Amino acid sequence: MLYGLIVLISLGVTTAQAMPLNAVEEQPTAIALTHKQLLSFATDLINQGKFEDARKALLAKPYNDKKLEIERLYLLAQIATLENKPQEAIDIYHFILDYQPDIANIRYRLAELYLKQKDWMRAEYHYRLALSHKDTPKEVQHRIKYALYYIRKNKNWNLWFNMGIAPDNNVNNTASGEQCVMTIFGIVCNTLDEPKKDVGLNITFGGDYEFKLTDKWRLKNEFMVYNSKYDDKKYDDTYLYYTIGARYIHNKGDFFFGPTISKRYLAHKSYNYSTGFMFETNYDVTKKLNANLTLNYTPTYYDDYSDILDGNVKSARLRLFYALDSSKYFIFKTGYEYEKTKDETYTNNRINLALGFGAELPYGFHIYAEPSVVFTDYKGKRWTVKDYHFEQVKEHDTTQRYSISLSNRKISFMGFAPTLTYSYTDKSSNIWQKEYEKSLIEFSIQKRF
């Protein structure tokens, strides 16, 4: 149950401490009213611009009825909004959603405040959840659709940051075992590497900025830096990415196209670089469904083994965001990738599928779970050891991954929330030496929308 005054004071979202409680208790008119009548009375005071009197009436005492208590808190948030105290109103709205995350009107009001603060990504997230609710009035739906278009037109920069610590029980992605072959000298065997445990520290930092060219056209720049470090330096990984191009905005979405460049370092040595071209589009299919399609063509060049691995990658990826209601959503991902290399042995195509489920839970929690699978087929044959003999086979892999993450908005700082993620990966292959299992527990600090 909501504990009204006491909890709100502890959150710092009201100034009720400056008013003695007996000052309200001495007002017989307010005390004589029922809770419903008092809410109606406070609403009239708000409409008359008597915000302080309305606040005093609403802070007299909390209500035992949850529905009436939510309405009381909603009116307090309305007063804060009208008094130009947006952060106070945001805190109250979040306080309500902590206890009942599926109230579309509260999520809509929250999005409106984020929009005024030009916090584009948070505003868009809450707008989309509010829009999906079956009881959202038509006029509010039209307002939200226009707001989403307004966000697309006006957001001109974003920054994101993620830092995580991840104990990994198989950092070298291998499975121990013994492979043996029959020779004229008898059976000769060797033992494969054991799975190695290590703790990784990874940091991802990125951003984008748009220069406004016309009402609908933008020049967009985007960059990303990823770095992971381990005790064993040979697993250290650094990836740099940059793209620049034209972005066009329309009523139901946008599209972007431009060149890309990337560079990767492994074990502190240059590993490969790529230059290419991409096309990306976002489209609001319905009020519940948003689609994102990305196409890439990426020639890639390797520092070592260039005569074998140099080639290009063509890929298409589709991401669908479907809001079930104002607190729950699905994310479906699928993609196709074709990598052509100089040596046909390593030429391959991949198909990936993933279905994620996310939900805003009571008490400020957010959960997201996603099973995924990747099918990889290589075009050329390679030598491998099987049943005591060497033989040539075309590699076919299936990689399954299951992950679940949990975060809590109430302990976030400046929009960043601690997130705990567990993932399990199982790779099966017709080449048994390529199979492995691994578990990963990651504690990260990341942006929460």
Short mmCIF file of C-alpha atoms in Angstrom, two decimals:
data_model
loop_
_atom_site.label_atom_id
_atom_site.label_comp_id
_atom_site.label_asym_id
_atom_site.label_seq_id
_atom_site.Cartn_x
_atom_site.Cartn_y
_atom_site.Cartn_z
CA MET A 1 0.00 0.00 0.00
CA LEU A 2 1.13 3.55 -0.60
CA TYR A 3 2.07 5.45 2.47
CA GLY A 4 1.42 8.88 0.98
CA LEU A 5 2.86 11.69 3.03
CA ILE A 6 5.63 9.83 4.85
CA VAL A 7 7.07 8.19 1.74
CA LEU A 8 6.73 11.29 -0.40
CA ILE A 9 8.61 13.36 2.16
CA SER A 10 11.38 10.75 2.24
CA LEU A 11 11.65 11.01 -1.54
CA GLY A 12 11.95 14.76 -1.36
CA VAL A 13 9.12 15.38 -3.81
CA THR A 14 7.04 17.68 -1.61
CA THR A 15 7.58 20.48 0.85
CA ALA A 16 4.98 19.25 3.32
CA GLN A 17 7.41 19.45 6.25
CA ALA A 18 7.08 23.23 6.24
CA MET A 19 3.37 22.90 7.13
CA PRO A 20 2.34 21.67 10.61
CA LEU A 21 -0.10 18.80 10.32
CA ASN A 22 -2.42 20.39 12.88
CA ALA A 23 -2.83 23.34 10.52
CA VAL A 24 -4.72 21.01 8.20
CA GLU A 25 -6.52 19.24 11.00
CA GLU A 26 -7.89 22.60 12.18
CA GLN A 27 -9.78 22.97 8.89
CA PRO A 28 -13.15 21.34 9.66
CA THR A 29 -14.32 21.64 6.06
CA ALA A 30 -11.55 19.37 4.74
CA ILE A 31 -11.88 16.83 7.55
CA ALA A 32 -15.64 16.60 7.16
CA LEU A 33 -15.39 15.62 3.51
CA THR A 34 -15.15 12.04 2.27
CA HIS A 35 -12.05 11.08 0.35
CA LYS A 36 -13.85 11.38 -2.99
CA GLN A 37 -15.30 14.75 -2.03
CA LEU A 38 -11.89 15.95 -0.90
CA LEU A 39 -10.36 14.97 -4.23
CA SER A 40 -13.12 16.84 -6.05
CA PHE A 41 -12.60 19.83 -3.76
CA ALA A 42 -8.82 19.79 -4.43
CA THR A 43 -9.47 19.57 -8.18
CA ASP A 44 -11.65 22.68 -7.99
CA LEU A 45 -8.91 24.51 -6.07
CA ILE A 46 -6.37 23.53 -8.75
CA ASN A 47 -8.67 24.81 -11.49
CA GLN A 48 -8.94 28.10 -9.58
CA GLY A 49 -5.15 28.37 -9.36
CA LYS A 50 -5.12 27.90 -5.56
CA PHE A 51 -2.28 25.40 -5.65
CA GLU A 52 -1.08 25.77 -2.05
CA ASP A 53 -4.59 25.27 -0.65
CA ALA A 54 -5.06 22.23 -2.87
CA ARG A 55 -1.74 20.78 -1.75
CA LYS A 56 -2.66 21.24 1.94
CA ALA A 57 -5.94 19.45 1.41
CA LEU A 58 -4.27 16.58 -0.44
CA LEU A 59 -1.50 16.21 2.16
CA ALA A 60 -3.89 15.97 5.11
CA LYS A 61 -3.52 12.20 5.19
CA PRO A 62 -2.94 9.22 2.87
CA TYR A 63 -5.86 7.11 1.67
CA ASN A 64 -6.34 3.42 2.35
CA ASP A 65 -8.07 2.92 -1.00
CA LYS A 66 -5.35 2.34 -3.62
CA LYS A 67 -7.33 3.87 -6.50
CA LEU A 68 -8.08 7.03 -4.53
CA GLU A 69 -4.49 7.22 -3.28
CA ILE A 70 -3.21 7.11 -6.86
CA GLU A 71 -5.60 9.90 -7.81
CA ARG A 72 -4.38 11.94 -4.81
CA LEU A 73 -0.75 11.53 -5.89
CA TYR A 74 -1.71 12.32 -9.49
CA LEU A 75 -3.21 15.65 -8.38
CA LEU A 76 -0.05 16.44 -6.41
CA ALA A 77 1.98 15.80 -9.57
CA GLN A 78 -0.37 18.08 -11.51
CA ILE A 79 0.22 20.86 -8.97
CA ALA A 80 4.00 20.41 -9.29
CA THR A 81 3.70 20.60 -13.08
CA LEU A 82 1.61 23.78 -12.96
CA GLU A 83 4.09 25.33 -10.51
CA ASN A 84 6.90 24.58 -13.00
CA LYS A 85 8.52 21.92 -10.81
CA PRO A 86 8.97 19.17 -13.43
CA GLN A 87 11.41 17.01 -11.48
CA GLU A 88 9.04 16.90 -8.49
CA ALA A 89 6.21 15.81 -10.80
CA ILE A 90 8.46 13.20 -12.47
CA ASP A 91 9.36 11.74 -9.07
CA ILE A 92 5.69 11.46 -8.09
CA TYR A 93 4.72 9.81 -11.39
CA HIS A 94 7.55 7.30 -11.02
CA PHE A 95 6.42 6.69 -7.44
CA ILE A 96 2.95 5.78 -8.74
CA LEU A 97 4.37 3.53 -11.47
CA ASP A 98 6.55 1.76 -8.91
CA TYR A 99 3.36 0.37 -7.41
CA GLN A 100 1.21 0.07 -10.54
CA PRO A 101 3.31 0.09 -13.74
CA ASP A 102 0.40 -0.39 -16.17
CA ILE A 103 -1.35 3.00 -15.81
CA ALA A 104 -1.18 4.43 -19.32
CA ASN A 105 -2.21 7.98 -18.35
CA ILE A 106 0.59 8.25 -15.78
CA ARG A 107 3.13 7.01 -18.33
CA TYR A 108 1.78 9.53 -20.86
CA ARG A 109 2.10 12.40 -18.36
CA LEU A 110 5.63 11.26 -17.56
CA ALA A 111 6.53 11.27 -21.26
CA GLU A 112 5.14 14.81 -21.62
CA LEU A 113 7.46 16.05 -18.88
CA TYR A 114 10.49 14.32 -20.40
CA LEU A 115 9.57 15.92 -23.73
CA LYS A 116 9.60 19.39 -22.14
CA GLN A 117 13.03 18.61 -20.69
CA LYS A 118 14.22 17.48 -24.17
CA ASP A 119 15.03 14.06 -22.74
CA TRP A 120 14.14 12.53 -26.09
CA MET A 121 14.90 8.85 -25.53
CA ARG A 122 13.02 8.57 -22.23
CA ALA A 123 10.09 10.50 -23.68
CA GLU A 124 9.89 8.18 -26.70
CA TYR A 125 10.05 5.04 -24.54
CA HIS A 126 7.14 6.09 -22.31
CA TYR A 127 5.11 7.50 -25.21
CA ARG A 128 5.29 4.16 -27.05
CA LEU A 129 4.14 2.20 -24.00
CA ALA A 130 1.27 4.64 -23.35
CA LEU A 131 0.23 4.56 -27.01
CA SER A 132 -0.14 0.78 -26.97
CA HIS A 133 -2.76 0.71 -24.20
CA LYS A 134 -6.22 -0.22 -25.45
CA ASP A 135 -7.96 2.47 -23.38
CA THR A 136 -5.79 5.40 -24.50
CA PRO A 137 -8.25 7.97 -25.97
CA LYS A 138 -8.05 8.75 -29.68
CA GLU A 139 -7.13 12.38 -29.09
CA VAL A 140 -4.26 11.31 -26.82
CA GLN A 141 -3.10 8.80 -29.45
CA HIS A 142 -2.96 11.60 -32.03
CA ARG A 143 -1.02 13.75 -29.56
CA ILE A 144 1.49 10.93 -28.94
CA LYS A 145 1.98 10.27 -32.66
CA TYR A 146 2.71 13.93 -33.23
CA ALA A 147 5.06 13.94 -30.22
CA LEU A 148 7.00 11.00 -31.70
CA TYR A 149 7.33 12.92 -34.97
CA TYR A 150 8.42 16.00 -33.00
CA ILE A 151 11.09 13.93 -31.23
CA ARG A 152 12.42 12.60 -34.55
CA LYS A 153 12.66 16.16 -35.86
CA ASN A 154 14.28 17.74 -32.84
CA LYS A 155 16.61 15.26 -31.15
CA ASN A 156 20.03 16.24 -32.45
CA TRP A 157 22.43 14.40 -30.14
CA ASN A 158 22.68 11.35 -27.92
CA LEU A 159 25.39 9.89 -25.72
CA TRP A 160 25.45 6.43 -24.18
CA PHE A 161 27.78 4.69 -21.79
CA ASN A 162 28.04 1.18 -20.38
CA MET A 163 30.62 -0.23 -17.99
CA GLY A 164 30.50 -3.83 -16.83
CA ILE A 165 32.40 -6.46 -14.87
CA ALA A 166 31.85 -10.00 -16.14
CA PRO A 167 33.27 -13.22 -14.63
CA ASP A 168 33.58 -15.60 -17.60
CA ASN A 169 33.96 -19.36 -17.10
CA ASN A 170 35.08 -19.97 -20.70
CA VAL A 171 36.80 -16.89 -22.06
CA ASN A 172 38.61 -18.89 -24.76
CA ASN A 173 35.36 -20.46 -26.06
CA THR A 174 36.55 -24.04 -26.10
CA ALA A 175 35.73 -27.51 -24.79
CA SER A 176 38.45 -29.74 -23.44
CA GLY A 177 38.94 -33.15 -24.95
CA GLU A 178 41.40 -35.48 -26.58
CA GLN A 179 41.64 -36.02 -30.33
CA CYS A 180 43.45 -39.08 -31.64
CA VAL A 181 44.49 -40.41 -35.06
CA MET A 182 45.66 -43.81 -36.19
CA THR A 183 49.14 -43.75 -37.75
CA ILE A 184 51.66 -46.36 -38.86
CA PHE A 185 53.25 -45.88 -35.44
CA GLY A 186 50.01 -46.47 -33.58
CA ILE A 187 47.47 -44.09 -32.07
CA VAL A 188 48.74 -40.54 -31.59
CA CYS A 189 46.73 -38.14 -29.39
CA ASN A 190 46.80 -34.56 -28.25
CA THR A 191 44.72 -32.79 -25.62
CA LEU A 192 42.74 -29.66 -26.46
CA ASP A 193 42.95 -26.54 -24.33
CA GLU A 194 40.86 -26.45 -21.16
CA PRO A 195 38.20 -23.74 -20.79
CA LYS A 196 39.81 -20.78 -19.08
CA LYS A 197 38.18 -18.62 -16.42
CA ASP A 198 38.81 -14.90 -16.31
CA VAL A 199 37.14 -11.65 -15.26
CA GLY A 200 36.57 -9.04 -17.91
CA LEU A 201 36.10 -5.30 -17.55
CA ASN A 202 34.30 -3.84 -20.54
CA ILE A 203 33.40 -0.27 -21.45
CA THR A 204 31.20 0.93 -24.30
CA PHE A 205 30.91 4.60 -25.13
CA GLY A 206 29.11 6.11 -28.08
CA GLY A 207 27.13 9.01 -29.38
CA ASP A 208 25.65 10.75 -32.37
CA TYR A 209 25.10 14.33 -33.48
CA GLU A 210 22.92 15.71 -36.26
CA PHE A 211 23.32 18.95 -38.20
CA LYS A 212 19.97 20.29 -39.38
CA LEU A 213 20.06 20.94 -43.14
CA THR A 214 16.34 21.46 -43.85
CA ASP A 215 13.07 20.74 -42.07
CA LYS A 216 13.37 17.04 -42.93
CA TRP A 217 17.03 16.43 -43.85
CA ARG A 218 19.92 16.02 -41.39
CA LEU A 219 23.64 15.28 -41.59
CA LYS A 220 24.23 12.60 -38.96
CA ASN A 221 27.52 11.53 -37.34
CA GLU A 222 27.75 8.48 -35.09
CA PHE A 223 30.65 6.84 -33.25
CA MET A 224 31.20 3.96 -30.85
CA VAL A 225 34.17 2.71 -28.82
CA TYR A 226 34.20 -0.73 -27.18
CA ASN A 227 37.00 -2.02 -24.99
CA SER A 228 37.30 -5.17 -22.86
CA LYS A 229 40.23 -6.07 -20.63
CA TYR A 230 41.17 -9.36 -18.96
CA ASP A 231 43.93 -10.54 -16.66
CA ASP A 232 45.27 -12.51 -19.62
CA LYS A 233 46.04 -9.74 -22.12
CA LYS A 234 45.66 -11.99 -25.16
CA TYR A 235 41.87 -11.74 -24.75
CA ASP A 236 41.79 -7.93 -24.66
CA ASP A 237 39.55 -6.54 -27.39
CA THR A 238 39.06 -2.99 -28.75
CA TYR A 239 36.61 -1.96 -31.47
CA LEU A 240 36.20 1.51 -33.02
CA TYR A 241 33.31 2.51 -35.31
CA TYR A 242 32.25 5.67 -37.13
CA THR A 243 29.62 6.57 -39.71
CA ILE A 244 28.45 9.79 -41.34
CA GLY A 245 25.55 10.25 -43.70
CA ALA A 246 22.18 11.74 -44.57
CA ARG A 247 19.03 11.22 -42.46
CA TYR A 248 15.53 11.95 -43.73
CA ILE A 249 12.55 12.34 -41.38
CA HIS A 250 8.92 11.66 -42.28
CA ASN A 251 5.64 11.36 -40.39
CA LYS A 252 5.98 7.68 -39.49
CA GLY A 253 9.72 7.24 -39.25
CA ASP A 254 13.06 8.06 -40.83
CA PHE A 255 15.86 6.57 -42.90
CA PHE A 256 19.65 6.99 -42.94
CA PHE A 257 22.36 6.09 -45.44
CA GLY A 258 26.10 6.70 -45.49
CA PRO A 259 29.63 5.23 -45.43
CA THR A 260 31.04 3.37 -42.42
CA ILE A 261 34.53 2.66 -41.12
CA SER A 262 35.73 0.43 -38.28
CA LYS A 263 38.95 -0.83 -36.72
CA ARG A 264 39.57 -3.75 -34.35
CA TYR A 265 42.49 -4.64 -32.09
CA LEU A 266 42.98 -8.03 -30.40
CA ALA A 267 45.60 -8.59 -27.71
CA HIS A 268 46.74 -4.99 -28.28
CA LYS A 269 47.62 -5.77 -31.91
CA SER A 270 45.88 -4.52 -35.02
CA TYR A 271 43.50 -7.27 -36.16
CA ASN A 272 41.38 -5.89 -39.03
CA TYR A 273 39.70 -2.81 -40.44
CA SER A 274 36.70 -2.27 -42.68
CA THR A 275 35.11 0.37 -44.84
CA GLY A 276 31.59 0.05 -46.15
CA PHE A 277 28.13 1.47 -46.61
CA MET A 278 24.90 1.18 -44.65
CA PHE A 279 21.20 1.93 -44.97
CA GLU A 280 18.86 2.06 -41.97
CA THR A 281 15.16 2.85 -41.64
CA ASN A 282 12.67 3.08 -38.76
CA TYR A 283 8.93 2.92 -39.37
CA ASP A 284 5.87 3.00 -37.08
CA VAL A 285 3.79 0.20 -38.61
CA THR A 286 0.94 0.49 -36.08
CA LYS A 287 0.49 2.20 -32.72
CA LYS A 288 1.96 -0.94 -31.09
CA LEU A 289 4.56 -1.99 -33.66
CA ASN A 290 7.78 -0.25 -34.69
CA ALA A 291 10.16 -1.75 -37.26
CA ASN A 292 13.87 -1.15 -37.81
CA LEU A 293 15.69 -2.48 -40.88
CA THR A 294 19.46 -2.21 -41.41
CA LEU A 295 21.41 -3.18 -44.54
CA ASN A 296 25.22 -3.28 -44.61
CA TYR A 297 27.96 -3.92 -47.14
CA THR A 298 31.36 -4.13 -45.43
CA PRO A 299 34.65 -4.99 -47.18
CA THR A 300 37.06 -6.22 -44.47
CA TYR A 301 40.86 -6.44 -44.48
CA TYR A 302 43.00 -8.41 -42.00
CA ASP A 303 46.51 -7.61 -40.79
CA ASP A 304 47.45 -11.29 -40.55
CA TYR A 305 46.23 -14.05 -42.87
CA SER A 306 44.97 -11.47 -45.34
CA ASP A 307 45.46 -13.96 -48.18
CA ILE A 308 42.89 -16.20 -46.46
CA LEU A 309 40.43 -13.97 -44.58
CA ASP A 310 40.18 -10.75 -46.62
CA GLY A 311 36.75 -10.34 -48.15
CA ASN A 312 33.42 -8.65 -47.55
CA VAL A 313 30.29 -9.02 -45.44
CA LYS A 314 26.74 -8.39 -46.64
CA SER A 315 24.03 -8.32 -43.99
CA ALA A 316 20.38 -7.50 -43.40
CA ARG A 317 18.90 -7.14 -39.91
CA LEU A 318 15.29 -6.60 -38.84
CA ARG A 319 14.19 -5.51 -35.36
CA LEU A 320 10.53 -5.31 -34.33
CA PHE A 321 9.40 -3.58 -31.13
CA TYR A 322 5.86 -4.56 -30.11
CA ALA A 323 4.28 -2.96 -27.04
CA LEU A 324 1.78 -5.31 -25.40
CA ASP A 325 0.44 -2.62 -23.10
CA SER A 326 1.74 0.32 -21.09
CA SER A 327 4.23 -1.81 -19.11
CA LYS A 328 5.21 -4.84 -21.25
CA TYR A 329 6.77 -5.33 -24.67
CA PHE A 330 8.34 -7.85 -27.07
CA ILE A 331 11.44 -7.37 -29.23
CA PHE A 332 11.90 -9.70 -32.20
CA LYS A 333 15.21 -9.76 -34.06
CA THR A 334 16.25 -11.63 -37.15
CA GLY A 335 19.05 -11.26 -39.64
CA TYR A 336 21.01 -12.78 -42.48
CA GLU A 337 24.76 -12.34 -43.01
CA TYR A 338 26.96 -13.57 -45.83
CA GLU A 339 30.74 -13.38 -45.38
CA LYS A 340 32.88 -14.05 -48.45
CA THR A 341 36.60 -14.67 -47.90
CA LYS A 342 39.54 -15.31 -50.24
CA ASP A 343 39.77 -18.87 -48.96
CA GLU A 344 36.39 -20.56 -49.47
CA THR A 345 36.99 -22.59 -46.31
CA TYR A 346 35.99 -19.57 -44.22
CA THR A 347 33.18 -18.26 -46.46
CA ASN A 348 29.94 -18.62 -44.51
CA ASN A 349 26.37 -17.47 -44.11
CA ARG A 350 24.52 -16.90 -40.85
CA ILE A 351 20.88 -16.70 -39.88
CA ASN A 352 19.98 -15.39 -36.43
CA LEU A 353 16.68 -15.29 -34.54
CA ALA A 354 15.87 -13.77 -31.15
CA LEU A 355 12.71 -13.01 -29.20
CA GLY A 356 12.96 -10.80 -26.12
CA PHE A 357 10.39 -9.88 -23.49
CA GLY A 358 10.64 -6.80 -21.28
CA ALA A 359 8.44 -5.53 -18.47
CA GLU A 360 8.23 -2.66 -16.04
CA LEU A 361 7.58 -4.27 -12.65
CA PRO A 362 6.41 -2.91 -9.28
CA TYR A 363 8.91 -1.23 -6.96
CA GLY A 364 10.94 0.20 -9.85
CA PHE A 365 12.24 -3.08 -11.29
CA HIS A 366 12.70 -3.73 -15.00
CA ILE A 367 13.29 -7.21 -16.41
CA TYR A 368 14.33 -8.32 -19.89
CA ALA A 369 14.80 -11.91 -21.08
CA GLU A 370 15.92 -13.05 -24.52
CA PRO A 371 16.57 -16.48 -26.03
CA SER A 372 18.41 -16.43 -29.37
CA VAL A 373 19.88 -18.83 -31.90
CA VAL A 374 22.44 -18.44 -34.71
CA PHE A 375 22.85 -20.95 -37.54
CA THR A 376 26.23 -20.82 -39.33
CA ASP A 377 27.08 -22.78 -42.47
CA TYR A 378 30.55 -22.73 -44.04
CA LYS A 379 30.92 -23.19 -47.80
CA GLY A 380 34.30 -24.88 -47.97
CA LYS A 381 35.58 -28.09 -46.45
CA ARG A 382 38.23 -28.17 -43.76
CA TRP A 383 40.37 -30.92 -42.27
CA THR A 384 39.34 -32.28 -38.90
CA VAL A 385 39.93 -35.35 -36.74
CA LYS A 386 37.06 -37.78 -36.26
CA ASP A 387 36.96 -41.47 -35.33
CA TYR A 388 40.78 -41.73 -35.39
CA HIS A 389 41.03 -40.39 -38.94
CA PHE A 390 41.55 -37.12 -40.76
CA GLU A 391 38.62 -36.12 -42.93
CA GLN A 392 37.30 -33.06 -44.73
CA VAL A 393 33.90 -31.68 -43.71
CA LYS A 394 31.88 -28.51 -44.17
CA GLU A 395 31.32 -26.94 -40.77
CA HIS A 396 27.73 -26.38 -39.59
CA ASP A 397 27.23 -24.66 -36.22
CA THR A 398 24.21 -23.85 -34.06
CA THR A 399 24.75 -21.37 -31.24
CA GLN A 400 22.03 -20.92 -28.63
CA ARG A 401 22.13 -18.12 -26.10
CA TYR A 402 19.78 -17.40 -23.20
CA SER A 403 20.04 -14.18 -21.23
CA ILE A 404 18.08 -12.38 -18.53
CA SER A 405 18.77 -8.96 -17.03
CA LEU A 406 17.33 -7.11 -14.05
CA SER A 407 17.64 -3.43 -13.12
CA ASN A 408 15.95 -1.02 -10.74
CA ARG A 409 15.17 2.61 -11.52
CA LYS A 410 14.99 3.59 -7.85
CA ILE A 411 18.73 3.17 -7.43
CA SER A 412 19.66 4.87 -10.70
CA PHE A 413 22.02 7.84 -10.75
CA MET A 414 21.80 10.53 -13.44
CA GLY A 415 19.84 8.16 -15.66
CA PHE A 416 22.25 5.23 -15.23
CA ALA A 417 21.06 2.12 -13.44
CA PRO A 418 22.98 -0.92 -12.17
CA THR A 419 21.99 -3.94 -14.22
CA LEU A 420 22.63 -7.60 -13.46
CA THR A 421 22.72 -9.92 -16.49
CA TYR A 422 23.12 -13.69 -16.64
CA SER A 423 23.70 -15.45 -19.96
CA TYR A 424 24.28 -19.04 -21.01
CA THR A 425 25.72 -20.00 -24.40
CA ASP A 426 25.70 -23.46 -25.97
CA LYS A 427 27.42 -24.00 -29.33
CA SER A 428 26.92 -27.31 -31.11
CA SER A 429 28.71 -28.30 -34.32
CA ASN A 430 29.31 -31.21 -36.67
CA ILE A 431 32.99 -30.62 -35.79
CA TRP A 432 33.05 -31.59 -32.13
CA GLN A 433 36.24 -29.62 -31.44
CA LYS A 434 34.27 -26.42 -32.17
CA GLU A 435 31.62 -27.08 -29.51
CA TYR A 436 31.57 -25.33 -26.16
CA GLU A 437 29.38 -24.06 -23.32
CA LYS A 438 29.83 -20.95 -21.24
CA SER A 439 28.09 -18.96 -18.53
CA LEU A 440 28.53 -15.26 -17.92
CA ILE A 441 27.37 -13.07 -15.05
CA GLU A 442 27.77 -9.37 -15.74
CA PHE A 443 27.24 -6.46 -13.40
CA SER A 444 27.03 -3.26 -15.40
CA ILE A 445 26.11 0.39 -15.10
CA GLN A 446 24.14 1.50 -18.11
CA LYS A 447 21.58 3.99 -19.36
CA ARG A 448 17.99 3.17 -18.46
CA PHE A 449 15.28 4.66 -20.68
#
